[in-house]
mmCIF file of C-alpha atoms and ligand atoms in Angstrom:
data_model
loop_
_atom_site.group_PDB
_atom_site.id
_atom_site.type_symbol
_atom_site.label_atom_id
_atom_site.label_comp_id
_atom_site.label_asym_id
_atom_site.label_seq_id
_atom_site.Cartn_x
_atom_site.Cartn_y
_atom_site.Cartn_z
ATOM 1 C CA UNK A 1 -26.018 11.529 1.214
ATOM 2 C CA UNK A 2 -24.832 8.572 3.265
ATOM 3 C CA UNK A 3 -21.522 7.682 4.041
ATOM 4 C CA UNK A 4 -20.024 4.294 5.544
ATOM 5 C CA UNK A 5 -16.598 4.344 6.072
ATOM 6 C CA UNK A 6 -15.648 0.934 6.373
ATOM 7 C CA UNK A 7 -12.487 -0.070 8.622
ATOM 8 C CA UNK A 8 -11.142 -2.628 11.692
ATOM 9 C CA UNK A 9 -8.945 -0.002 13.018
ATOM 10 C CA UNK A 10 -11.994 2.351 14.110
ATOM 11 C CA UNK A 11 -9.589 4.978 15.856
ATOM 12 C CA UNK A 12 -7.218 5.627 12.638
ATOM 13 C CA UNK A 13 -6.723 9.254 12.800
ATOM 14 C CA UNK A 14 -7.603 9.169 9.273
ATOM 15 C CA UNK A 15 -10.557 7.782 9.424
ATOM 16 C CA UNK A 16 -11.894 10.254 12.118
ATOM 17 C CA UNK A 17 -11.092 12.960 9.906
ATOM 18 C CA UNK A 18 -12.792 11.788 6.834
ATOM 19 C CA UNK A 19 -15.807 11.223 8.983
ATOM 20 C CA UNK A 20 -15.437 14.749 11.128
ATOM 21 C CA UNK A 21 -15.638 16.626 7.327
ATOM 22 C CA UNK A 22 -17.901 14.429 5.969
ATOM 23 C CA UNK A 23 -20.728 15.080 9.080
ATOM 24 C CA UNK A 24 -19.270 19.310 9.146
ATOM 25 C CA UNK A 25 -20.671 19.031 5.329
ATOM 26 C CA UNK A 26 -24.082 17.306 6.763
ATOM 27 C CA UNK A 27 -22.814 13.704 5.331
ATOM 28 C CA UNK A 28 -24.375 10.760 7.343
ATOM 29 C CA UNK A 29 -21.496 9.455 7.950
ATOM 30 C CA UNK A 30 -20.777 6.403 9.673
ATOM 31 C CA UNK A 31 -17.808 4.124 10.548
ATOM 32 C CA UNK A 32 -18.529 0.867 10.616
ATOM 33 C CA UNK A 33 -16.023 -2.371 11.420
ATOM 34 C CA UNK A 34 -16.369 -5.830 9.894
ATOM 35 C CA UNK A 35 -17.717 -7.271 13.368
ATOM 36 C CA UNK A 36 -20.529 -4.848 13.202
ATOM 37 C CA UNK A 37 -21.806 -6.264 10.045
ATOM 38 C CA UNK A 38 -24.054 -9.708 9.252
ATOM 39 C CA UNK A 39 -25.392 -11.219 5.674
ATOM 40 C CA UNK A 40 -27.920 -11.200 4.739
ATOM 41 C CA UNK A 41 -27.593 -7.593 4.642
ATOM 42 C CA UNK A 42 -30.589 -5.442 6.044
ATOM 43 C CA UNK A 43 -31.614 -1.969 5.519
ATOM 44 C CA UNK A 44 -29.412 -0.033 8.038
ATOM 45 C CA UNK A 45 -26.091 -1.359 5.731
ATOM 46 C CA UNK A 46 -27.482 0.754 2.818
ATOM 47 C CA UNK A 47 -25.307 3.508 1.973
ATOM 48 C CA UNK A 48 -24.233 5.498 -1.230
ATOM 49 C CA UNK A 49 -20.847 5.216 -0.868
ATOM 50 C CA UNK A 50 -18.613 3.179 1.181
ATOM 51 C CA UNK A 51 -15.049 3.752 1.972
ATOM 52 C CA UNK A 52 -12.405 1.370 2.956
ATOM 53 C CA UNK A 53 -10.656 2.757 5.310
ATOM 54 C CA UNK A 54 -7.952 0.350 5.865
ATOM 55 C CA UNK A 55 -6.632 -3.467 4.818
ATOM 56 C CA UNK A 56 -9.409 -5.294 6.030
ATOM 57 C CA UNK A 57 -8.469 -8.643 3.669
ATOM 58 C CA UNK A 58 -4.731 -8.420 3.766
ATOM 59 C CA UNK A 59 -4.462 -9.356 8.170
ATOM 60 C CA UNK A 60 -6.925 -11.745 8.575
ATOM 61 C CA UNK A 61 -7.196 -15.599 8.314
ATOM 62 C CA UNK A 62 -8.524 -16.548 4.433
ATOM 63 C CA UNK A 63 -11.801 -17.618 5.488
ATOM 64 C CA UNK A 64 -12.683 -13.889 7.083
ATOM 65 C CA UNK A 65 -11.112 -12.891 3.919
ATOM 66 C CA UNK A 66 -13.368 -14.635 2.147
ATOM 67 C CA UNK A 67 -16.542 -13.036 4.336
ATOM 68 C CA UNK A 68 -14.970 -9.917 3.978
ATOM 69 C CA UNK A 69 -14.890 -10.062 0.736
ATOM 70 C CA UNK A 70 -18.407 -10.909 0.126
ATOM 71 C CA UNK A 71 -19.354 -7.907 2.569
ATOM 72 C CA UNK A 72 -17.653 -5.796 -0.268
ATOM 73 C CA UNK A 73 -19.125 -7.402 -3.121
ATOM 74 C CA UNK A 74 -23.047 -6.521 -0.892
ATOM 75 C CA UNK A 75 -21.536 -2.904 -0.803
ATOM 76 C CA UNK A 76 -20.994 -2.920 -4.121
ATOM 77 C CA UNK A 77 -24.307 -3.517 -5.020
ATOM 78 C CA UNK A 78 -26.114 -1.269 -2.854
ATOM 79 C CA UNK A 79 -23.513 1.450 -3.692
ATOM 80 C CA UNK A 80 -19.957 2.813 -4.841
ATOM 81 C CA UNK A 81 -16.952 1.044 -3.079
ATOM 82 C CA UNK A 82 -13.679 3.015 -2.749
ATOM 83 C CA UNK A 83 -11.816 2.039 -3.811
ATOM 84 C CA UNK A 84 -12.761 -0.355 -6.324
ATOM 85 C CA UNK A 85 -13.277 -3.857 -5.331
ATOM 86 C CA UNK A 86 -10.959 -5.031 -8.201
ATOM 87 C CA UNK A 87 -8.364 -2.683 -6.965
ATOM 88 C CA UNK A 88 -8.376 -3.534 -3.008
ATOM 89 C CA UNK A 89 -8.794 -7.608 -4.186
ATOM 90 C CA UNK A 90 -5.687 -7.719 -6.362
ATOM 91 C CA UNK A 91 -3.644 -5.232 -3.730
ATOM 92 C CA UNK A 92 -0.221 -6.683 -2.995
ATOM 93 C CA UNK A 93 3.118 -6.137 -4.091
ATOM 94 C CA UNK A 94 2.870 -8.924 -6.700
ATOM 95 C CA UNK A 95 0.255 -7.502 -8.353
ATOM 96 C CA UNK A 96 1.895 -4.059 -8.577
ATOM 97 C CA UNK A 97 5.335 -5.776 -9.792
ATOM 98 C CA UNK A 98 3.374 -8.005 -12.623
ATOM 99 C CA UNK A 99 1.463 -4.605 -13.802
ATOM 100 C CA UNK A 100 4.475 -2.639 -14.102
ATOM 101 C CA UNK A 101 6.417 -5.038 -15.907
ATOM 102 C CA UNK A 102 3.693 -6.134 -18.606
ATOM 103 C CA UNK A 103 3.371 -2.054 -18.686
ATOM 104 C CA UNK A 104 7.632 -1.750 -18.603
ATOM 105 C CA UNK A 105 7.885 0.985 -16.039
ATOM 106 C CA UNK A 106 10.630 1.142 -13.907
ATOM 107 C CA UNK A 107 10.929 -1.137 -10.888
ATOM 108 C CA UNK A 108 13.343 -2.950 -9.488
ATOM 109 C CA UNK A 109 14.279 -6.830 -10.176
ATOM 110 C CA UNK A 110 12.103 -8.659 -8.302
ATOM 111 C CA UNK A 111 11.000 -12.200 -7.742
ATOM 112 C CA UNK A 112 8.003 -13.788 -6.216
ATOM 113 C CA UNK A 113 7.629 -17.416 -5.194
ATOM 114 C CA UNK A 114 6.858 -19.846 -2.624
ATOM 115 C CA UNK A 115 10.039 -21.694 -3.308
ATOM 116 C CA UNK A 116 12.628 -21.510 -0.760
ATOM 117 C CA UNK A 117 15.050 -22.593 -3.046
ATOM 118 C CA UNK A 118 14.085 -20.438 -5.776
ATOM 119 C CA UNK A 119 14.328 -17.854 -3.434
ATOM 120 C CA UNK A 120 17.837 -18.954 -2.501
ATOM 121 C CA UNK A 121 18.562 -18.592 -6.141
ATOM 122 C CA UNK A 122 17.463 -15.023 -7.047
ATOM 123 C CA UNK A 123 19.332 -13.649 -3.404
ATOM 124 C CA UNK A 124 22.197 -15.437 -4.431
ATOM 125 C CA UNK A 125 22.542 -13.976 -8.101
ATOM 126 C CA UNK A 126 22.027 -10.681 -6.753
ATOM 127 C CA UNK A 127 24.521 -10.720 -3.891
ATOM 128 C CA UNK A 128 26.926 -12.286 -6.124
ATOM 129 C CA UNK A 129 26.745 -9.677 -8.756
ATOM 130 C CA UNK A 130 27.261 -6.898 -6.161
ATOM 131 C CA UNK A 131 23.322 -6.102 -5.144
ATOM 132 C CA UNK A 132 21.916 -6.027 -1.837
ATOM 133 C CA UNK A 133 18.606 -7.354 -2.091
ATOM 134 C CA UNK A 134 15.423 -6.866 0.256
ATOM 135 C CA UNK A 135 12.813 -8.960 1.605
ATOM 136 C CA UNK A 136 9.335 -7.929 1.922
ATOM 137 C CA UNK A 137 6.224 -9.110 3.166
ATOM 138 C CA UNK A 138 3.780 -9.120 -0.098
ATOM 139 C CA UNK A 139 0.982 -6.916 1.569
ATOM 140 C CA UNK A 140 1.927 -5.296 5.061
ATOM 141 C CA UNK A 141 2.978 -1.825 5.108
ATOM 142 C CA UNK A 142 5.052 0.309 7.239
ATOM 143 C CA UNK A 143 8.138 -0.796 6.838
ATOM 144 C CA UNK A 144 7.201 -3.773 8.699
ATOM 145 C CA UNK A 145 9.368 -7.005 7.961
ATOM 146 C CA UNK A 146 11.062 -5.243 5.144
ATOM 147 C CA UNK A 147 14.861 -5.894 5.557
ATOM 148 C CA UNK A 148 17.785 -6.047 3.944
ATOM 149 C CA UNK A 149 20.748 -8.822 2.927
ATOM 150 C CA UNK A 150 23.720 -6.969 2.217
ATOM 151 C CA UNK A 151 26.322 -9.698 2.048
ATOM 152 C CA UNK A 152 27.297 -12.583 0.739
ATOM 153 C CA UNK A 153 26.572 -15.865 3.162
ATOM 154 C CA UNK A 154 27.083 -19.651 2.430
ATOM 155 C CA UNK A 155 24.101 -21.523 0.748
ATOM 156 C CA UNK A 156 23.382 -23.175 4.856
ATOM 157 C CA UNK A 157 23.444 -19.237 5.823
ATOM 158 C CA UNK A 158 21.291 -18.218 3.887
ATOM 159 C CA UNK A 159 18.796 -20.714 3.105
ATOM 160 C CA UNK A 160 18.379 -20.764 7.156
ATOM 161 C CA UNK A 161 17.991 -16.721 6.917
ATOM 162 C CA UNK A 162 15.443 -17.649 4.152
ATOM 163 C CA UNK A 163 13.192 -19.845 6.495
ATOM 164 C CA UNK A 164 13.488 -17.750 9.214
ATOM 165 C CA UNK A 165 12.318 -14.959 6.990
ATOM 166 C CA UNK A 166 9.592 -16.623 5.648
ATOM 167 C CA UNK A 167 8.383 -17.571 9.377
ATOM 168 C CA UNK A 168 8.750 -14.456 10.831
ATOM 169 C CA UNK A 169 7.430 -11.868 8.243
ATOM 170 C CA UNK A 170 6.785 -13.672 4.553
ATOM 171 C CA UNK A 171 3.646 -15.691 5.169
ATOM 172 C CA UNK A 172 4.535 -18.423 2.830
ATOM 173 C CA UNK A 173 5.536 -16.019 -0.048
ATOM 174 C CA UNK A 174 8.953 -14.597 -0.699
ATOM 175 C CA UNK A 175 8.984 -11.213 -2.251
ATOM 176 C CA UNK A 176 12.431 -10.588 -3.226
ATOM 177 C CA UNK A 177 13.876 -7.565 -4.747
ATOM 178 C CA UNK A 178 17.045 -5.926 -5.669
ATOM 179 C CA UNK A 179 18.130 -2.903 -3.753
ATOM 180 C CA UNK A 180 17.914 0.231 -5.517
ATOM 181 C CA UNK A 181 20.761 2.260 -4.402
ATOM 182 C CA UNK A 182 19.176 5.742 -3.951
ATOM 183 C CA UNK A 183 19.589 9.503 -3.403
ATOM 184 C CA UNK A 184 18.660 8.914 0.201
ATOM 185 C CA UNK A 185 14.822 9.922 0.306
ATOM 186 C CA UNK A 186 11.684 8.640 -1.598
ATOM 187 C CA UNK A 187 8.808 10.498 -3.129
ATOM 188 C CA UNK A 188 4.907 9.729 -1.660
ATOM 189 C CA UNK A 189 2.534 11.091 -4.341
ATOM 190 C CA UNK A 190 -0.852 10.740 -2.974
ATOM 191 C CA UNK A 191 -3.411 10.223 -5.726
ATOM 192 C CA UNK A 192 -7.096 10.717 -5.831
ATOM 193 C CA UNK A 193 -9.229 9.887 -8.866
ATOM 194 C CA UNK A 194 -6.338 10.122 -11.458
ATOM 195 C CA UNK A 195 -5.008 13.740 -9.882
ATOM 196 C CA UNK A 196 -2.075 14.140 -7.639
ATOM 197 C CA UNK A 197 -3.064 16.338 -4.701
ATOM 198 C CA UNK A 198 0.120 15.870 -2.622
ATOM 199 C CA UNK A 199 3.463 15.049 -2.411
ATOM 200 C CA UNK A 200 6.076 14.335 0.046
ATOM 201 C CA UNK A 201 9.844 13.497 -0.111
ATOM 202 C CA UNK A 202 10.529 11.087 2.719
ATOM 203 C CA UNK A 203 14.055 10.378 4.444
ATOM 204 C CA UNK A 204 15.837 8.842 7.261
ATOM 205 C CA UNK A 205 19.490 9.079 7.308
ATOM 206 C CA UNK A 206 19.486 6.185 10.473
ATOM 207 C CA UNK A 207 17.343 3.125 8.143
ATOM 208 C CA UNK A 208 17.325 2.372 4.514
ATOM 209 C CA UNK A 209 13.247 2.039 5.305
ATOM 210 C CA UNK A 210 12.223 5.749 4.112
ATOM 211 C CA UNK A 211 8.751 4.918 5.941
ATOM 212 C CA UNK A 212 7.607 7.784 8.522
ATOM 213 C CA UNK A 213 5.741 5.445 11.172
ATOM 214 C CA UNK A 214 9.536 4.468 10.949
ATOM 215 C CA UNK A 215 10.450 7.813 12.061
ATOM 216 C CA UNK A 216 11.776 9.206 8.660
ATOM 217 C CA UNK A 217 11.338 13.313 8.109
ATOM 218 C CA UNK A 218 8.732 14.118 5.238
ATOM 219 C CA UNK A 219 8.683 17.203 3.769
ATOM 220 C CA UNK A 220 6.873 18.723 0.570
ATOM 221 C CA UNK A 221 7.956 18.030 -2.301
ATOM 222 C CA UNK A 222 6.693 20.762 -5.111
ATOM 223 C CA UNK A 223 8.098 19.089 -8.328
ATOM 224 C CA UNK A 224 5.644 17.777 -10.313
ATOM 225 C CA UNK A 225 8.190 15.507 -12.153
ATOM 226 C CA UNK A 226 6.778 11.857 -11.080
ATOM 227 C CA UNK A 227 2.861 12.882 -11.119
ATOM 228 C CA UNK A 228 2.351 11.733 -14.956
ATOM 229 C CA UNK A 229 3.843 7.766 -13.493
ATOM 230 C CA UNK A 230 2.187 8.368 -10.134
ATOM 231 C CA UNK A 231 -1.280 8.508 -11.807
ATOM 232 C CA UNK A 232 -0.304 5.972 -14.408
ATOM 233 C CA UNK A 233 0.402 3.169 -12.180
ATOM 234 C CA UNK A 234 -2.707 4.401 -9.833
ATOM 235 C CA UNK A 235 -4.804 3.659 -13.227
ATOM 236 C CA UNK A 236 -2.917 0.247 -13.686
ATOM 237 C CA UNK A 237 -3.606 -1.062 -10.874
ATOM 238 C CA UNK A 238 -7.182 -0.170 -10.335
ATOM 239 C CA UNK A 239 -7.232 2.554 -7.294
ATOM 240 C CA UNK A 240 -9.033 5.658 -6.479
ATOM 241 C CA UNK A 241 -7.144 6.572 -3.996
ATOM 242 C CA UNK A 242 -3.532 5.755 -3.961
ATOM 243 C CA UNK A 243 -0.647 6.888 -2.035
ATOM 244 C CA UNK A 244 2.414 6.171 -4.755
ATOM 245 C CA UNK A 245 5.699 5.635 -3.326
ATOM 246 C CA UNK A 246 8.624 6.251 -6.111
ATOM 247 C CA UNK A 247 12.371 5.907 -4.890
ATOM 248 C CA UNK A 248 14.746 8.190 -7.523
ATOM 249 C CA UNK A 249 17.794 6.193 -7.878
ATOM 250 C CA UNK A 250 21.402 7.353 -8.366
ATOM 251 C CA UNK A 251 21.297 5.977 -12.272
ATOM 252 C CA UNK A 252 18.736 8.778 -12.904
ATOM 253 C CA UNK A 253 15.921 6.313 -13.127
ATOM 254 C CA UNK A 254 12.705 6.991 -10.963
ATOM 255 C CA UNK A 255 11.628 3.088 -9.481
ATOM 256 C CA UNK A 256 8.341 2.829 -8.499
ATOM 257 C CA UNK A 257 7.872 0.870 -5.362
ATOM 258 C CA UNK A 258 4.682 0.683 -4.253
ATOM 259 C CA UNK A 259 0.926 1.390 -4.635
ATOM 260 C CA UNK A 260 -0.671 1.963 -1.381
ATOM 261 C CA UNK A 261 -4.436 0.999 -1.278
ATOM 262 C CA UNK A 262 -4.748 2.329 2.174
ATOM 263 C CA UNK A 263 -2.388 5.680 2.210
ATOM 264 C CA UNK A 264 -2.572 7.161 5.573
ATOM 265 C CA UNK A 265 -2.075 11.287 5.034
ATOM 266 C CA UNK A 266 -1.826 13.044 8.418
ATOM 267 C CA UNK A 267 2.448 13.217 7.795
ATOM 268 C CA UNK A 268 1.204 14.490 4.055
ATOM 269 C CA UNK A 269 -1.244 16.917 5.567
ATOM 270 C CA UNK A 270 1.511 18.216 8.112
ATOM 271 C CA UNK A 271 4.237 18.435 5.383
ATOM 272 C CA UNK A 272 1.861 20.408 2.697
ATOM 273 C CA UNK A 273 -0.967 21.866 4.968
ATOM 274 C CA UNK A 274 -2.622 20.252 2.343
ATOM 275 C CA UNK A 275 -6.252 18.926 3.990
ATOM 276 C CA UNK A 276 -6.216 15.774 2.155
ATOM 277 C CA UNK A 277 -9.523 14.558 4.147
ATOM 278 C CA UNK A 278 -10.904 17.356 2.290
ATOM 279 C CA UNK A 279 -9.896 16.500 -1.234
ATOM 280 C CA UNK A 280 -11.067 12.825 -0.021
ATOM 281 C CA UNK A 281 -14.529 14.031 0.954
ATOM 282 C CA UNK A 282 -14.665 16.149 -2.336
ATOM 283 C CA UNK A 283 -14.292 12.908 -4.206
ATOM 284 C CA UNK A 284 -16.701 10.876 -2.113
ATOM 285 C CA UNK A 285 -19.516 13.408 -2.478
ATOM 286 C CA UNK A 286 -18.957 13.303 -6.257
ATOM 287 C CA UNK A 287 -19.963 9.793 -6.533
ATOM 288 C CA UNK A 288 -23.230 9.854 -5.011
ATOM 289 C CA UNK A 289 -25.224 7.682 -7.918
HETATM 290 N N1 ATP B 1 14.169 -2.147 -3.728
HETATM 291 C C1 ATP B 1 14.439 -1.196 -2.851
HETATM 292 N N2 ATP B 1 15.579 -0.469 -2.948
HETATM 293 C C2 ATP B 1 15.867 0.505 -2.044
HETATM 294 N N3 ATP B 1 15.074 0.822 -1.007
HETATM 295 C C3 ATP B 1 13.931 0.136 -0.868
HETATM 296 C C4 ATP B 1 13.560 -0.907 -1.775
HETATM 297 N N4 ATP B 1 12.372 -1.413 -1.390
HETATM 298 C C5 ATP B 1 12.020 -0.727 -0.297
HETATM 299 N N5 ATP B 1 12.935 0.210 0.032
HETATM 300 C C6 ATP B 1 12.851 1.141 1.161
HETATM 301 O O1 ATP B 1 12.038 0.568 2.163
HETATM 302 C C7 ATP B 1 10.844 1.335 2.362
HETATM 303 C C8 ATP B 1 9.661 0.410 2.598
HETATM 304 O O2 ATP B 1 9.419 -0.403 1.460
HETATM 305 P P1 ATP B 1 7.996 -0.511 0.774
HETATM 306 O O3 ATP B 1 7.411 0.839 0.539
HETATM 307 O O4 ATP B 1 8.138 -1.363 -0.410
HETATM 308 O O5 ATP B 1 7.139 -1.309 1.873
HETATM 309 P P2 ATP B 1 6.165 -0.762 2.984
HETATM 310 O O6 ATP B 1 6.398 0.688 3.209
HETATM 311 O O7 ATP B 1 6.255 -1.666 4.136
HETATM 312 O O8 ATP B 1 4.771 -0.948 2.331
HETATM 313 P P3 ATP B 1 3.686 0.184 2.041
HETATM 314 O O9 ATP B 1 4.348 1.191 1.151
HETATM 315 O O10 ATP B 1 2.596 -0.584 1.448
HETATM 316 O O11 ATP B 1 3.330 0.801 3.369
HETATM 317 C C9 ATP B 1 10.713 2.196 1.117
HETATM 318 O O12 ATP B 1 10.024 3.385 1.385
HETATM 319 C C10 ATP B 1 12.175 2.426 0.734
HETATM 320 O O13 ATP B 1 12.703 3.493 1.474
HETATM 321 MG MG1 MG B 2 6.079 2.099 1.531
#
């Protein structure tokens, strides 16, 4: 069987793991970035599966998104993409907010728009009712440019807060949500072909962000409470592989937050001993066509 693991960060730890167990099981595996690759494709691109091994659309200007994209649509001829090319082309935070309403799961209020002043709008409603809202970039990851407004400023204040945002960290698109007030940790369930193979409860008492790379404590989590939503909104919104973040808030209600295309899993495999790369290369090896 071959393997490509497809990626622009190379040296993720997780994708040298996936390749180390692939090639211990005698996998041809290789890792392969965008830059290596030209179209027409030739012979040496053939593969039986191809794994994305991180968000090679979401950082890069729209016309290498639009290459990109037409390298995964070659892969997907030749072989099986994971995950899906639907999935990894609609990935963002809109997406996962449309497909959770139209599917009425729980997740916060949230609006997404181009319009500053529509922006200015939905911050100000929730502010005035008593909300904090946050601001997130729709497809970034980390923690990164997700912040907080947690009082009330004039319209000037804030519509100058909203630019600045939408310079710094938005892109051009305001993803605006209400802030969930929460039992101080979040759960990751990390999905793989409609199972749950790990979970980890995630908190940080110094930052609201409950992200690791952040420097929050994860820890196992062995309730199995949240896996029947986990690998409902995994199905809804196309992925394989999914790492599932779900914030339990104080009204008893568990708010999904996110869908993670990309789920790095060496804090998961620390926190459960769990080899995820395993359970990864399991599922790769079982799509061989
Ligand atoms: N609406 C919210 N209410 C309360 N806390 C939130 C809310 N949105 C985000 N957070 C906190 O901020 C953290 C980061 O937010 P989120 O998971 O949406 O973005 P991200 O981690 O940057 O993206 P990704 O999960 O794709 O890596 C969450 O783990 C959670 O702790
Ligand atoms: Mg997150």
């Amino acid at each position: 069987m071959k393997l490509t693991i497809f990626t622009d960060e190379p040296a993720l730890p997780e994708v040298r793991l996936i390749a180390g167990e692939a090639r211990r099981r005698g996998i041809e595996a290789k890792i392969l970035a965008p830059w290596d690759v030209s179209l027409p494709p030739t012979r040496e691109l053939e593969s039986d599966v191809y794994y994305i091994g991180s968000n090679i659309l979401n950082r890069v200007s729209p016309l290498e998104l639009l290459h990109r994209l037409q390298i995964l649509r070659v892969f997907d001829e030749m072989g099986v993409v994971v995950n899906p090319v639907e999935g990894i082309l609609n990935y963002s935070k809109g997406h996962l907010t449309l497909k959770l309403r139209s599917l009425g799961l729980p997740h916060p209020e949230t609006l997404i728009t181009e319009n500053v002043e529509m922006a200015y709008r939905f911050a100000a409603h929730l502010l005035d009712s008593g909300r904090n809202v946050v601001l997130k970039p729709l497809c970034r990851g980390r923690g990164v440019g997700v912040v907080m407004l947690d009082r009330i400023r004039s319209r000037r204040d804030l519509l100058q807060f909203l630019t600045w945002y939408n310079r710094v960290h938005g892109q051009g698109v305001f993803y605006l949500q209400e802030y969930i007030p929460n039992r101080g940790y979040d759960i990751r369930c990390f999905v793989i072909d409609g199972e749950v193979i790990g979970r980890e409860k995630r908190s940080n008492p110094g930052d609201f962000r409950y992200n690791v790379s952040l420097g929050a404590r994860a820890e196992a989590f062995q309730e199995s409470i949240y896996d029947e939503l986990a690998m409902e909104v995994a199905g809804a919104v196309g992925l394989k592989i999914a790492g599932i973040d779900i914030l339990p808030g104080l009204d008893g209600r568990a708010y999904v937050l996110e869908a993670n295309c990309y789920p790095g899993f060496t804090a998961l495999i620390k926190a459960t001993g769990t080899p995820i790369h395993e359970r990864i290369v399991d599922y790769l090896r079982s799509l061989r066509r």
